[in-house]
Amino acid sequence: MRKKVQQVVVSFETTTQAMAFELMAKEFNIKGRLIPVPRDITAGCGLAWRSDPDTKSEIEELIKQKSLIIDCIYELII
Amino acid sequence: MIYFDSAATSLHKPPEVAKAVAHAINSIGSGSRGSHDCTMAANRIVYQTRSIISDMFNVEKPENVIFTFNATESLNVAIQGLLNRGDHCISTLFEHNSVLRPLYHMEKLGLEIDYLSGDKNGMVNIKEIEGLITNKTKAVIIGHGSNVTGNLVDLKKVGDICKEKGLLLIVDAAQTAGLVHIDMQEQNIDALCLSAHKGLLGPQGVGLLCLKSGVLPRPLKFGGTGFDSFSLDMPNSLPEVLEAGTMNIHSISGLLKACEYIKKKTVDEIYNESMYLANMFYEGINKLENLKFYGDMNSKMRTPIVSFNIGDADSATVSDELNYKFEISTRPGAHCAPGVHRFFNTVKQGMVRFSFSHMNTIEEVDVAINAVKVLAGDLS
């Protein structure tokens, strides 16, 4: 397995929310990707977004600006 | 990319399937709407597909083959349309949510349900059926093959019990249609619920509900059928009573070609080839330390699914590594079958599922074996 690293993880309640987030994140050039939701997170959706920790403020701004619906933002070692 | 997620949907399809869909989009009209050439072409494709499905599953006649949106819709029609408040039914702990959620919905409306358990490998204990039958029992609703473990149920034995006790047998064959022999009449099946896009190798967006003559669920949908336009009600006759609205003719066109391919190649050959690859994969990794498998891997009653975990590693992480590092597609997590995960105590960890197609190759399986060895080694 690759070495576990600290990441910002965004969880969602639905797949639709996850896909809307990915589309916007790409548009805003936020580096990261959708992954299967880690088991440490209890979420409705099987997908989560992972990014490097330094993107957290950009992610928060994106969510606010685009009124994106998410479940939670975590900082996890995954 | 190497695809081992055929239990979710068939990515490998005979090339004539996509050709048929493309042809239909450009040239086929809406079935049962008028009589011009384009609509008649649709009618012919629909009827040919009903006929080949009827032949494949030994349905009494093509009229008893109903097109739906997916296997989930077929199960909803069968469960909600055949059961009533005050009825009792028997299902199993190992069902997909496509069975469980309609049952839970009906439970709120007054349906009583009991669930069959399983042996230590999750094989359904069908011997429990007779002990659960009450004077209110109306049906047994059972999955032919588990989408998580690949364990199969002996439909003939269940069908014989249902016939003897006068119960309806509703079967979820989403995982087995096109892969394992199913005979509605021999196995005494009353309602057979199928998906077009898995073992039947067709496009997504089409399901099938095959009914025994005389079994007539209440419709869940009401609308146009292309005839009897001034009637306030749906027509009484199958299949139209359960087919309100325009059908997905484009996908049905693809399904027809897929069925022709399966008929020519035969279900037995498809099963044997896909099981050969699944067994090769299992044999390649089952001696690794730290791996735990789920399902009866030594039984002949199984589909080409191998589900496992590496130690206590999160199945999401393992599956993501397989995708990210090795470009291998698998399914992690809970697989829409909560009872299976409670049974095997994998609610939090989930499972990594490899599901094989006969169109996978030995070389692909070798790559997968090596990938699992690398990941298992890293975790040991």
CSV table of C-alpha atoms in Angstrom, one decimal:
chain,number,residue,atom,x,y,z
A,1,MET,CA,0.0,0.0,0.0
A,2,ARG,CA,1.2,3.5,-0.6
A,3,LYS,CA,2.2,5.5,2.5
A,4,LYS,CA,-0.8,7.0,4.3
A,5,VAL,CA,-0.9,10.8,4.3
A,6,GLN,CA,-2.9,13.5,5.8
A,7,GLN,CA,-5.8,14.5,3.4
A,8,VAL,CA,-8.8,16.6,3.3
A,9,VAL,CA,-11.8,14.3,2.7
A,10,VAL,CA,-15.2,15.6,1.7
A,11,SER,CA,-18.1,13.2,2.2
A,12,PHE,CA,-21.5,13.4,0.6
A,13,GLU,CA,-25.0,12.1,1.2
A,14,THR,CA,-25.6,11.1,-2.5
A,15,THR,CA,-23.7,10.2,-5.6
A,16,THR,CA,-25.3,13.2,-7.3
A,17,GLN,CA,-23.7,15.6,-4.8
A,18,ALA,CA,-20.3,14.0,-5.3
A,19,MET,CA,-20.5,14.4,-9.0
A,20,ALA,CA,-21.6,18.0,-8.8
A,21,PHE,CA,-18.7,18.6,-6.5
A,22,GLU,CA,-16.2,17.0,-8.8
A,23,LEU,CA,-17.4,19.0,-11.8
A,24,MET,CA,-17.0,22.3,-9.8
A,25,ALA,CA,-13.7,21.3,-8.3
A,26,LYS,CA,-12.3,20.6,-11.8
A,27,GLU,CA,-13.6,23.9,-13.0
A,28,PHE,CA,-11.8,25.7,-10.1
A,29,ASN,CA,-8.6,23.7,-10.6
A,30,ILE,CA,-8.7,22.1,-7.2
A,31,LYS,CA,-6.4,19.1,-7.3
A,32,GLY,CA,-7.8,15.9,-5.9
A,33,ARG,CA,-10.1,13.0,-6.9
A,34,LEU,CA,-13.1,11.0,-5.9
A,35,ILE,CA,-12.3,7.8,-4.0
A,36,PRO,CA,-14.4,5.1,-2.4
A,37,VAL,CA,-15.5,6.5,1.0
A,38,PRO,CA,-13.1,5.5,3.7
A,39,ARG,CA,-14.6,3.3,6.5
A,40,ASP,CA,-13.8,5.9,9.2
A,41,ILE,CA,-16.5,8.0,7.7
A,42,THR,CA,-20.1,7.3,8.0
A,43,ALA,CA,-21.8,8.8,4.9
A,44,GLY,CA,-24.8,8.0,2.7
A,45,CYS,CA,-22.7,8.0,-0.5
A,46,GLY,CA,-20.0,5.5,-1.4
A,47,LEU,CA,-17.8,8.3,-2.9
A,48,ALA,CA,-15.7,10.9,-1.1
A,49,TRP,CA,-13.4,13.6,-2.4
A,50,ARG,CA,-9.7,13.6,-1.4
A,51,SER,CA,-7.3,16.5,-1.7
A,52,ASP,CA,-4.1,17.7,-0.2
A,53,PRO,CA,-4.5,19.5,3.1
A,54,ASP,CA,-3.6,22.9,1.6
A,55,THR,CA,-6.7,22.9,-0.5
A,56,LYS,CA,-9.1,23.0,2.4
A,57,SER,CA,-9.7,26.8,2.3
A,58,GLU,CA,-10.3,26.6,-1.5
A,59,ILE,CA,-12.7,23.7,-1.0
A,60,GLU,CA,-14.6,25.7,1.7
A,61,GLU,CA,-14.8,28.7,-0.6
A,62,LEU,CA,-16.0,26.6,-3.5
A,63,ILE,CA,-18.8,25.1,-1.5
A,64,LYS,CA,-19.8,28.5,-0.3
A,65,GLN,CA,-19.6,30.2,-3.7
A,66,LYS,CA,-21.4,27.5,-5.6
A,67,SER,CA,-23.8,26.5,-2.8
A,68,LEU,CA,-22.7,22.9,-3.1
A,69,ILE,CA,-24.3,20.4,-0.8
A,70,ILE,CA,-21.9,18.1,1.0
A,71,ASP,CA,-22.1,16.0,4.1
A,72,CYS,CA,-18.9,16.9,6.0
A,73,ILE,CA,-15.2,17.9,5.6
A,74,TYR,CA,-12.7,15.8,7.4
A,75,GLU,CA,-8.9,15.8,7.8
A,76,LEU,CA,-7.8,12.2,7.8
A,77,ILE,CA,-4.7,10.1,7.4
A,78,ILE,CA,-5.6,7.8,4.6
B,1,MET,CA,-7.8,-0.9,-17.5
B,2,ILE,CA,-8.7,-4.4,-16.4
B,3,TYR,CA,-12.4,-4.8,-15.6
B,4,PHE,CA,-13.4,-7.2,-12.8
B,5,ASP,CA,-16.8,-5.7,-11.9
B,6,SER,CA,-19.1,-7.7,-14.1
B,7,ALA,CA,-21.5,-8.4,-11.2
B,8,ALA,CA,-22.2,-4.6,-11.3
B,9,THR,CA,-22.6,-4.4,-15.0
B,10,SER,CA,-21.1,-6.2,-18.1
B,11,LEU,CA,-18.5,-4.0,-19.6
B,12,HIS,CA,-17.4,-6.7,-22.0
B,13,LYS,CA,-20.2,-7.2,-24.5
B,14,PRO,CA,-20.4,-8.8,-27.9
B,15,PRO,CA,-19.7,-6.0,-30.5
B,16,GLU,CA,-23.0,-6.5,-32.2
B,17,VAL,CA,-24.8,-5.2,-29.1
B,18,ALA,CA,-23.5,-1.6,-29.5
B,19,LYS,CA,-24.0,-1.8,-33.3
B,20,ALA,CA,-27.7,-2.7,-32.7
B,21,VAL,CA,-28.2,0.1,-30.3
B,22,ALA,CA,-26.6,2.6,-32.7
B,23,HIS,CA,-28.7,1.3,-35.6
B,24,ALA,CA,-31.9,1.5,-33.5
B,25,ILE,CA,-31.2,5.1,-32.4
B,26,ASN,CA,-31.0,6.1,-36.0
B,27,SER,CA,-33.8,4.0,-37.5
B,28,ILE,CA,-36.3,2.5,-35.1
B,29,GLY,CA,-39.5,4.2,-34.0
B,30,SER,CA,-41.7,3.8,-30.9
B,31,GLY,CA,-43.4,0.4,-30.6
B,32,SER,CA,-47.1,0.0,-30.6
B,33,ARG,CA,-47.6,3.6,-31.8
B,34,GLY,CA,-49.1,3.5,-35.3
B,35,SER,CA,-48.2,1.1,-38.1
B,36,HIS,CA,-45.6,2.9,-40.2
B,37,ASP,CA,-42.3,1.2,-41.1
B,38,CYS,CA,-40.3,2.6,-38.1
B,39,THR,CA,-42.9,1.6,-35.5
B,40,MET,CA,-43.3,-1.8,-37.0
B,41,ALA,CA,-39.6,-2.3,-36.9
B,42,ALA,CA,-39.8,-1.5,-33.2
B,43,ASN,CA,-42.7,-4.0,-32.7
B,44,ARG,CA,-40.7,-6.7,-34.4
B,45,ILE,CA,-37.6,-6.2,-32.3
B,46,VAL,CA,-39.7,-6.1,-29.1
B,47,TYR,CA,-41.5,-9.3,-30.0
B,48,GLN,CA,-38.3,-11.1,-31.1
B,49,THR,CA,-36.7,-10.2,-27.8
B,50,ARG,CA,-39.8,-11.4,-25.8
B,51,SER,CA,-39.5,-14.7,-27.8
B,52,ILE,CA,-35.8,-15.3,-27.3
B,53,ILE,CA,-36.1,-14.5,-23.5
B,54,SER,CA,-39.1,-16.8,-23.3
B,55,ASP,CA,-37.1,-19.5,-25.0
B,56,MET,CA,-34.0,-19.0,-22.8
B,57,PHE,CA,-35.9,-19.2,-19.5
B,58,ASN,CA,-38.6,-21.6,-20.6
B,59,VAL,CA,-41.4,-19.0,-20.0
B,60,GLU,CA,-44.7,-20.4,-21.1
B,61,LYS,CA,-45.2,-17.8,-23.9
B,62,PRO,CA,-43.6,-14.5,-25.1
B,63,GLU,CA,-46.6,-12.5,-23.9
B,64,ASN,CA,-45.5,-13.4,-20.3
B,65,VAL,CA,-42.2,-11.5,-20.8
B,66,ILE,CA,-42.6,-7.9,-19.6
B,67,PHE,CA,-40.1,-5.2,-20.1
B,68,THR,CA,-39.2,-2.9,-17.2
B,69,PHE,CA,-36.5,-0.4,-16.5
B,70,ASN,CA,-34.3,-2.8,-14.5
B,71,ALA,CA,-34.4,-5.9,-12.2
B,72,THR,CA,-35.3,-3.6,-9.3
B,73,GLU,CA,-38.4,-2.4,-11.0
B,74,SER,CA,-39.3,-6.0,-11.9
B,75,LEU,CA,-38.9,-7.0,-8.2
B,76,ASN,CA,-41.0,-4.0,-7.1
B,77,VAL,CA,-43.8,-5.0,-9.5
B,78,ALA,CA,-43.7,-8.6,-8.3
B,79,ILE,CA,-43.5,-7.8,-4.6
B,80,GLN,CA,-45.8,-4.8,-4.4
B,81,GLY,CA,-48.1,-6.2,-7.0
B,82,LEU,CA,-48.6,-9.7,-5.7
B,83,LEU,CA,-48.5,-9.3,-1.9
B,84,ASN,CA,-51.1,-7.7,0.3
B,85,ARG,CA,-51.6,-6.4,3.9
B,86,GLY,CA,-51.9,-9.4,6.2
B,87,ASP,CA,-49.9,-11.7,3.9
B,88,HIS,CA,-46.8,-13.4,5.2
B,89,CYS,CA,-43.7,-14.1,3.0
B,90,ILE,CA,-40.3,-15.7,3.4
B,91,SER,CA,-37.1,-14.2,2.1
B,92,THR,CA,-33.4,-14.5,3.2
B,93,LEU,CA,-30.8,-12.5,5.1
B,94,PHE,CA,-28.7,-12.3,2.1
B,95,GLU,CA,-30.8,-10.3,-0.3
B,96,HIS,CA,-29.9,-7.2,-2.3
B,97,ASN,CA,-31.7,-4.0,-1.4
B,98,SER,CA,-33.7,-4.5,-4.6
B,99,VAL,CA,-35.6,-7.2,-2.7
B,100,LEU,CA,-35.2,-5.9,0.9
B,101,ARG,CA,-36.4,-2.3,0.4
B,102,PRO,CA,-39.6,-3.2,-1.4
B,103,LEU,CA,-40.2,-5.8,1.4
B,104,TYR,CA,-39.5,-3.2,4.1
B,105,HIS,CA,-41.9,-0.8,2.3
B,106,MET,CA,-44.6,-3.5,2.2
B,107,GLU,CA,-43.9,-4.4,5.9
B,108,LYS,CA,-45.0,-0.8,6.8
B,109,LEU,CA,-48.3,-1.6,5.0
B,110,GLY,CA,-48.9,-4.7,6.9
B,111,LEU,CA,-46.9,-7.5,5.2
B,112,GLU,CA,-45.2,-10.0,7.6
B,113,ILE,CA,-41.8,-11.3,6.7
B,114,ASP,CA,-39.5,-14.0,7.9
B,115,TYR,CA,-35.9,-14.5,6.8
B,116,LEU,CA,-34.0,-17.7,6.1
B,117,SER,CA,-30.5,-17.8,7.6
B,118,GLY,CA,-27.4,-19.4,6.2
B,119,ASP,CA,-24.6,-21.8,7.1
B,120,LYS,CA,-21.2,-20.5,8.1
B,121,ASN,CA,-20.3,-19.7,4.5
B,122,GLY,CA,-23.5,-17.9,3.9
B,123,MET,CA,-25.2,-20.6,1.9
B,124,VAL,CA,-29.0,-20.1,2.4
B,125,ASN,CA,-30.6,-22.7,4.6
B,126,ILE,CA,-33.6,-23.5,2.4
B,127,LYS,CA,-34.5,-26.3,4.8
B,128,GLU,CA,-35.9,-23.6,7.1
B,129,ILE,CA,-38.7,-22.7,4.6
B,130,GLU,CA,-41.1,-25.3,5.7
B,131,GLY,CA,-40.8,-24.4,9.4
B,132,LEU,CA,-41.6,-20.8,8.7
B,133,ILE,CA,-44.8,-21.4,6.7
B,134,THR,CA,-48.0,-20.2,8.3
B,135,ASN,CA,-51.5,-20.2,7.1
B,136,LYS,CA,-50.9,-16.6,5.9
B,137,THR,CA,-47.7,-17.4,3.9
B,138,LYS,CA,-48.2,-16.4,0.3
B,139,ALA,CA,-44.7,-16.3,-1.3
B,140,VAL,CA,-41.0,-17.0,-1.1
B,141,ILE,CA,-38.8,-14.2,-2.4
B,142,ILE,CA,-35.2,-15.3,-3.0
B,143,GLY,CA,-32.1,-14.3,-4.9
B,144,HIS,CA,-30.7,-17.0,-7.1
B,145,GLY,CA,-27.1,-15.8,-6.7
B,146,SER,CA,-25.6,-13.5,-4.1
B,147,ASN,CA,-24.1,-10.4,-5.6
B,148,VAL,CA,-21.6,-10.4,-2.7
B,149,THR,CA,-20.4,-14.0,-2.2
B,150,GLY,CA,-21.5,-15.6,-5.4
B,151,ASN,CA,-23.3,-18.3,-3.5
B,152,LEU,CA,-26.1,-19.9,-5.5
B,153,VAL,CA,-29.5,-21.2,-4.3
B,154,ASP,CA,-30.9,-24.5,-5.6
B,155,LEU,CA,-34.1,-23.1,-7.3
B,156,LYS,CA,-35.4,-26.5,-8.1
B,157,LYS,CA,-35.6,-27.4,-4.4
B,158,VAL,CA,-37.2,-24.1,-3.5
B,159,GLY,CA,-39.6,-24.4,-6.4
B,160,ASP,CA,-40.6,-27.9,-5.3
B,161,ILE,CA,-41.4,-26.7,-1.8
B,162,CYS,CA,-43.4,-23.8,-3.1
B,163,LYS,CA,-45.3,-25.9,-5.5
B,164,GLU,CA,-46.2,-28.5,-2.7
B,165,LYS,CA,-47.2,-25.8,-0.3
B,166,GLY,CA,-49.0,-23.6,-2.8
B,167,LEU,CA,-46.7,-20.6,-2.4
B,168,LEU,CA,-45.6,-18.1,-5.1
B,169,LEU,CA,-41.9,-18.2,-5.9
B,170,ILE,CA,-40.5,-14.8,-6.8
B,171,VAL,CA,-36.8,-15.0,-7.9
B,172,ASP,CA,-34.2,-12.3,-8.2
B,173,ALA,CA,-32.0,-13.6,-11.0
B,174,ALA,CA,-30.1,-10.3,-11.6
B,175,GLN,CA,-26.8,-12.1,-10.9
B,176,THR,CA,-27.5,-15.3,-12.7
B,177,ALA,CA,-29.5,-14.7,-15.9
B,178,GLY,CA,-27.3,-15.6,-18.9
B,179,LEU,CA,-24.8,-17.2,-16.6
B,180,VAL,CA,-26.6,-20.1,-14.9
B,181,HIS,CA,-29.3,-22.3,-16.3
B,182,ILE,CA,-32.8,-21.1,-15.3
B,183,ASP,CA,-36.0,-22.9,-16.3
B,184,MET,CA,-39.2,-21.3,-15.1
B,185,GLN,CA,-41.4,-24.3,-15.6
B,186,GLU,CA,-39.0,-27.0,-14.3
B,187,GLN,CA,-38.1,-24.9,-11.3
B,188,ASN,CA,-41.7,-23.8,-10.6
B,189,ILE,CA,-40.9,-20.1,-10.7
B,190,ASP,CA,-43.9,-17.7,-10.7
B,191,ALA,CA,-42.1,-14.4,-11.2
B,192,LEU,CA,-38.6,-14.2,-12.6
B,193,CYS,CA,-36.9,-10.8,-12.3
B,194,LEU,CA,-34.0,-10.1,-14.6
B,195,SER,CA,-31.6,-7.4,-15.6
B,196,ALA,CA,-30.5,-7.0,-19.2
B,197,HIS,CA,-27.1,-5.5,-18.5
B,198,LYS,CA,-25.4,-8.0,-16.4
B,199,GLY,CA,-25.1,-11.7,-17.4
B,200,LEU,CA,-27.4,-11.1,-20.3
B,201,LEU,CA,-24.7,-8.8,-21.7
B,202,GLY,CA,-27.2,-6.2,-23.0
B,203,PRO,CA,-27.3,-2.4,-22.4
B,204,GLN,CA,-28.4,-0.7,-19.2
B,205,GLY,CA,-31.9,0.6,-18.8
B,206,VAL,CA,-33.9,-2.6,-19.4
B,207,GLY,CA,-35.1,-5.2,-17.0
B,208,LEU,CA,-37.4,-8.1,-17.5
B,209,LEU,CA,-40.2,-9.7,-15.5
B,210,CYS,CA,-41.2,-13.2,-16.6
B,211,LEU,CA,-44.5,-14.5,-15.2
B,212,LYS,CA,-46.1,-17.8,-15.0
B,213,SER,CA,-49.5,-17.8,-16.7
B,214,GLY,CA,-52.2,-16.8,-14.3
B,215,VAL,CA,-49.8,-14.7,-12.1
B,216,LEU,CA,-50.9,-11.1,-12.6
B,217,PRO,CA,-49.4,-8.4,-10.4
B,218,ARG,CA,-51.2,-5.1,-9.9
B,219,PRO,CA,-49.5,-2.5,-12.1
B,220,LEU,CA,-47.3,0.1,-10.4
B,221,LYS,CA,-47.4,2.4,-13.4
B,222,PHE,CA,-50.4,3.7,-15.4
B,223,GLY,CA,-50.3,5.4,-18.8
B,224,GLY,CA,-50.3,5.0,-22.5
B,225,THR,CA,-50.1,1.6,-24.2
B,226,GLY,CA,-50.6,2.6,-27.8
B,227,PHE,CA,-54.1,1.1,-28.0
B,228,ASP,CA,-57.4,1.1,-26.1
B,229,SER,CA,-56.9,4.8,-25.8
B,230,PHE,CA,-60.4,5.6,-24.6
B,231,SER,CA,-60.4,3.1,-21.7
B,232,LEU,CA,-60.0,4.6,-18.3
B,233,ASP,CA,-58.0,1.6,-17.2
B,234,MET,CA,-54.9,-0.2,-18.3
B,235,PRO,CA,-55.6,-3.2,-20.6
B,236,ASN,CA,-56.2,-6.4,-18.8
B,237,SER,CA,-53.8,-8.5,-20.8
B,238,LEU,CA,-50.1,-9.2,-20.5
B,239,PRO,CA,-47.6,-7.8,-21.3
B,240,GLU,CA,-49.2,-4.4,-21.9
B,241,VAL,CA,-50.9,-4.1,-18.5
B,242,LEU,CA,-47.4,-3.8,-16.9
B,243,GLU,CA,-45.8,-1.7,-19.7
B,244,ALA,CA,-47.2,1.8,-19.5
B,245,GLY,CA,-45.3,4.4,-21.5
B,246,THR,CA,-42.6,4.3,-24.2
B,247,MET,CA,-40.2,1.4,-24.0
B,248,ASN,CA,-36.4,1.6,-24.2
B,249,ILE,CA,-36.4,0.1,-27.7
B,250,HIS,CA,-32.8,1.2,-28.3
B,251,SER,CA,-31.5,-0.9,-25.4
B,252,ILE,CA,-33.9,-3.8,-26.2
B,253,SER,CA,-32.4,-3.9,-29.7
B,254,GLY,CA,-29.0,-4.4,-28.1
B,255,LEU,CA,-30.4,-7.0,-25.7
B,256,LEU,CA,-31.8,-9.0,-28.6
B,257,LYS,CA,-28.3,-9.2,-30.2
B,258,ALA,CA,-26.8,-10.1,-26.8
B,259,CYS,CA,-29.4,-12.9,-26.3
B,260,GLU,CA,-28.6,-14.3,-29.8
B,261,TYR,CA,-24.9,-14.3,-28.9
B,262,ILE,CA,-25.6,-16.2,-25.6
B,263,LYS,CA,-27.9,-18.7,-27.3
B,264,LYS,CA,-25.2,-19.5,-29.8
B,265,LYS,CA,-22.4,-19.7,-27.3
B,266,THR,CA,-24.6,-21.4,-24.7
B,267,VAL,CA,-25.1,-20.5,-21.0
B,268,ASP,CA,-23.1,-23.5,-20.0
B,269,GLU,CA,-20.0,-22.5,-21.9
B,270,ILE,CA,-20.2,-18.9,-20.6
B,271,TYR,CA,-20.5,-20.2,-17.1
B,272,ASN,CA,-17.6,-22.7,-17.4
B,273,GLU,CA,-15.3,-20.1,-19.0
B,274,SER,CA,-16.0,-17.4,-16.4
B,275,MET,CA,-15.7,-19.9,-13.5
B,276,TYR,CA,-12.4,-21.1,-14.9
B,277,LEU,CA,-11.1,-17.5,-14.6
B,278,ALA,CA,-12.6,-16.9,-11.1
B,279,ASN,CA,-11.2,-20.2,-9.8
B,280,MET,CA,-7.8,-19.4,-11.3
B,281,PHE,CA,-7.8,-16.1,-9.5
B,282,TYR,CA,-8.9,-17.7,-6.2
B,283,GLU,CA,-6.3,-20.5,-6.5
B,284,GLY,CA,-3.7,-17.8,-7.2
B,285,ILE,CA,-4.4,-15.9,-4.0
B,286,ASN,CA,-6.0,-18.2,-1.5
B,287,LYS,CA,-2.7,-19.3,0.1
B,288,LEU,CA,-1.7,-15.8,0.9
B,289,GLU,CA,-1.6,-15.0,4.6
B,290,ASN,CA,-3.9,-12.4,5.9
B,291,LEU,CA,-6.7,-12.9,3.3
B,292,LYS,CA,-10.2,-13.8,4.3
B,293,PHE,CA,-12.7,-15.0,1.8
B,294,TYR,CA,-16.5,-14.8,2.0
B,295,GLY,CA,-18.8,-17.4,0.5
B,296,ASP,CA,-18.6,-21.1,0.0
B,297,MET,CA,-15.5,-21.2,-2.2
B,298,ASN,CA,-15.4,-25.0,-2.4
B,299,SER,CA,-19.0,-25.4,-3.6
B,300,LYS,CA,-20.0,-26.0,-7.2
B,301,MET,CA,-23.1,-23.8,-6.4
B,302,ARG,CA,-21.5,-20.5,-7.1
B,303,THR,CA,-21.1,-17.7,-9.6
B,304,PRO,CA,-17.7,-16.2,-10.8
B,305,ILE,CA,-17.4,-13.8,-7.8
B,306,VAL,CA,-14.4,-13.8,-5.4
B,307,SER,CA,-14.9,-11.5,-2.4
B,308,PHE,CA,-12.3,-11.0,0.3
B,309,ASN,CA,-10.5,-8.7,2.6
B,310,ILE,CA,-6.8,-8.2,3.3
B,311,GLY,CA,-6.3,-8.3,7.1
B,312,ASP,CA,-8.3,-5.5,8.6
B,313,ALA,CA,-7.5,-3.1,5.7
B,314,ASP,CA,-10.4,-0.9,4.6
B,315,SER,CA,-11.9,-2.5,1.5
B,316,ALA,CA,-12.3,1.0,0.1
B,317,THR,CA,-8.5,1.5,0.3
B,318,VAL,CA,-7.7,-1.8,-1.2
B,319,SER,CA,-10.1,-1.3,-4.1
B,320,ASP,CA,-8.7,2.3,-4.6
B,321,GLU,CA,-5.2,1.0,-4.7
B,322,LEU,CA,-6.2,-1.7,-7.3
B,323,ASN,CA,-7.7,1.1,-9.4
B,324,TYR,CA,-5.1,3.8,-8.9
B,325,LYS,CA,-1.9,1.7,-9.0
B,326,PHE,CA,-2.8,-1.3,-11.1
B,327,GLU,CA,-5.7,0.0,-13.1
B,328,ILE,CA,-7.9,-2.9,-12.0
B,329,SER,CA,-11.7,-2.2,-11.5
B,330,THR,CA,-13.3,-3.9,-8.5
B,331,ARG,CA,-16.1,-3.0,-6.1
B,332,PRO,CA,-15.5,-2.3,-2.4
B,333,GLY,CA,-17.8,-1.5,0.5
B,334,ALA,CA,-21.3,-2.8,1.3
B,335,HIS,CA,-22.6,-3.9,-2.1
B,336,CYS,CA,-26.2,-2.9,-1.3
B,337,ALA,CA,-26.7,-6.2,0.7
B,338,PRO,CA,-26.6,-5.1,4.3
B,339,GLY,CA,-27.6,-8.6,5.7
B,340,VAL,CA,-24.5,-10.2,4.1
B,341,HIS,CA,-22.2,-7.8,5.8
B,342,ARG,CA,-24.0,-8.2,9.2
B,343,PHE,CA,-23.7,-12.0,8.7
B,344,PHE,CA,-19.9,-11.9,8.0
B,345,ASN,CA,-19.2,-9.0,10.4
B,346,THR,CA,-18.0,-6.7,7.6
B,347,VAL,CA,-20.3,-3.8,8.2
B,348,LYS,CA,-17.5,-1.3,8.6
B,349,GLN,CA,-14.8,-3.0,6.6
B,350,GLY,CA,-16.9,-3.9,3.6
B,351,MET,CA,-15.4,-6.5,1.1
B,352,VAL,CA,-13.4,-6.3,-2.1
B,353,ARG,CA,-15.3,-8.0,-4.8
B,354,PHE,CA,-13.8,-9.3,-8.0
B,355,SER,CA,-16.5,-10.5,-10.5
B,356,PHE,CA,-15.5,-12.2,-13.7
B,357,SER,CA,-16.7,-12.3,-17.3
B,358,HIS,CA,-16.0,-15.1,-19.7
B,359,MET,CA,-14.5,-12.3,-21.8
B,360,ASN,CA,-11.7,-11.6,-19.3
B,361,THR,CA,-8.4,-13.2,-20.1
B,362,ILE,CA,-5.9,-15.4,-18.3
B,363,GLU,CA,-3.4,-12.6,-18.7
B,364,GLU,CA,-5.7,-10.2,-16.9
B,365,VAL,CA,-6.2,-12.7,-14.1
B,366,ASP,CA,-2.4,-13.1,-13.8
B,367,VAL,CA,-2.1,-9.3,-13.4
B,368,ALA,CA,-4.8,-9.3,-10.7
B,369,ILE,CA,-3.2,-12.1,-8.8
B,370,ASN,CA,0.1,-10.3,-8.7
B,371,ALA,CA,-1.6,-7.0,-7.7
B,372,VAL,CA,-3.3,-8.7,-4.7
B,373,LYS,CA,0.0,-10.3,-3.8
B,374,VAL,CA,1.7,-6.9,-3.7
B,375,LEU,CA,-1.0,-5.4,-1.7
B,376,ALA,CA,-1.2,-8.3,0.7
B,377,GLY,CA,2.6,-8.3,1.1
B,378,ASP,CA,2.6,-4.6,1.9
B,379,LEU,CA,0.0,-5.1,4.7
B,380,SER,CA,1.6,-8.2,6.3
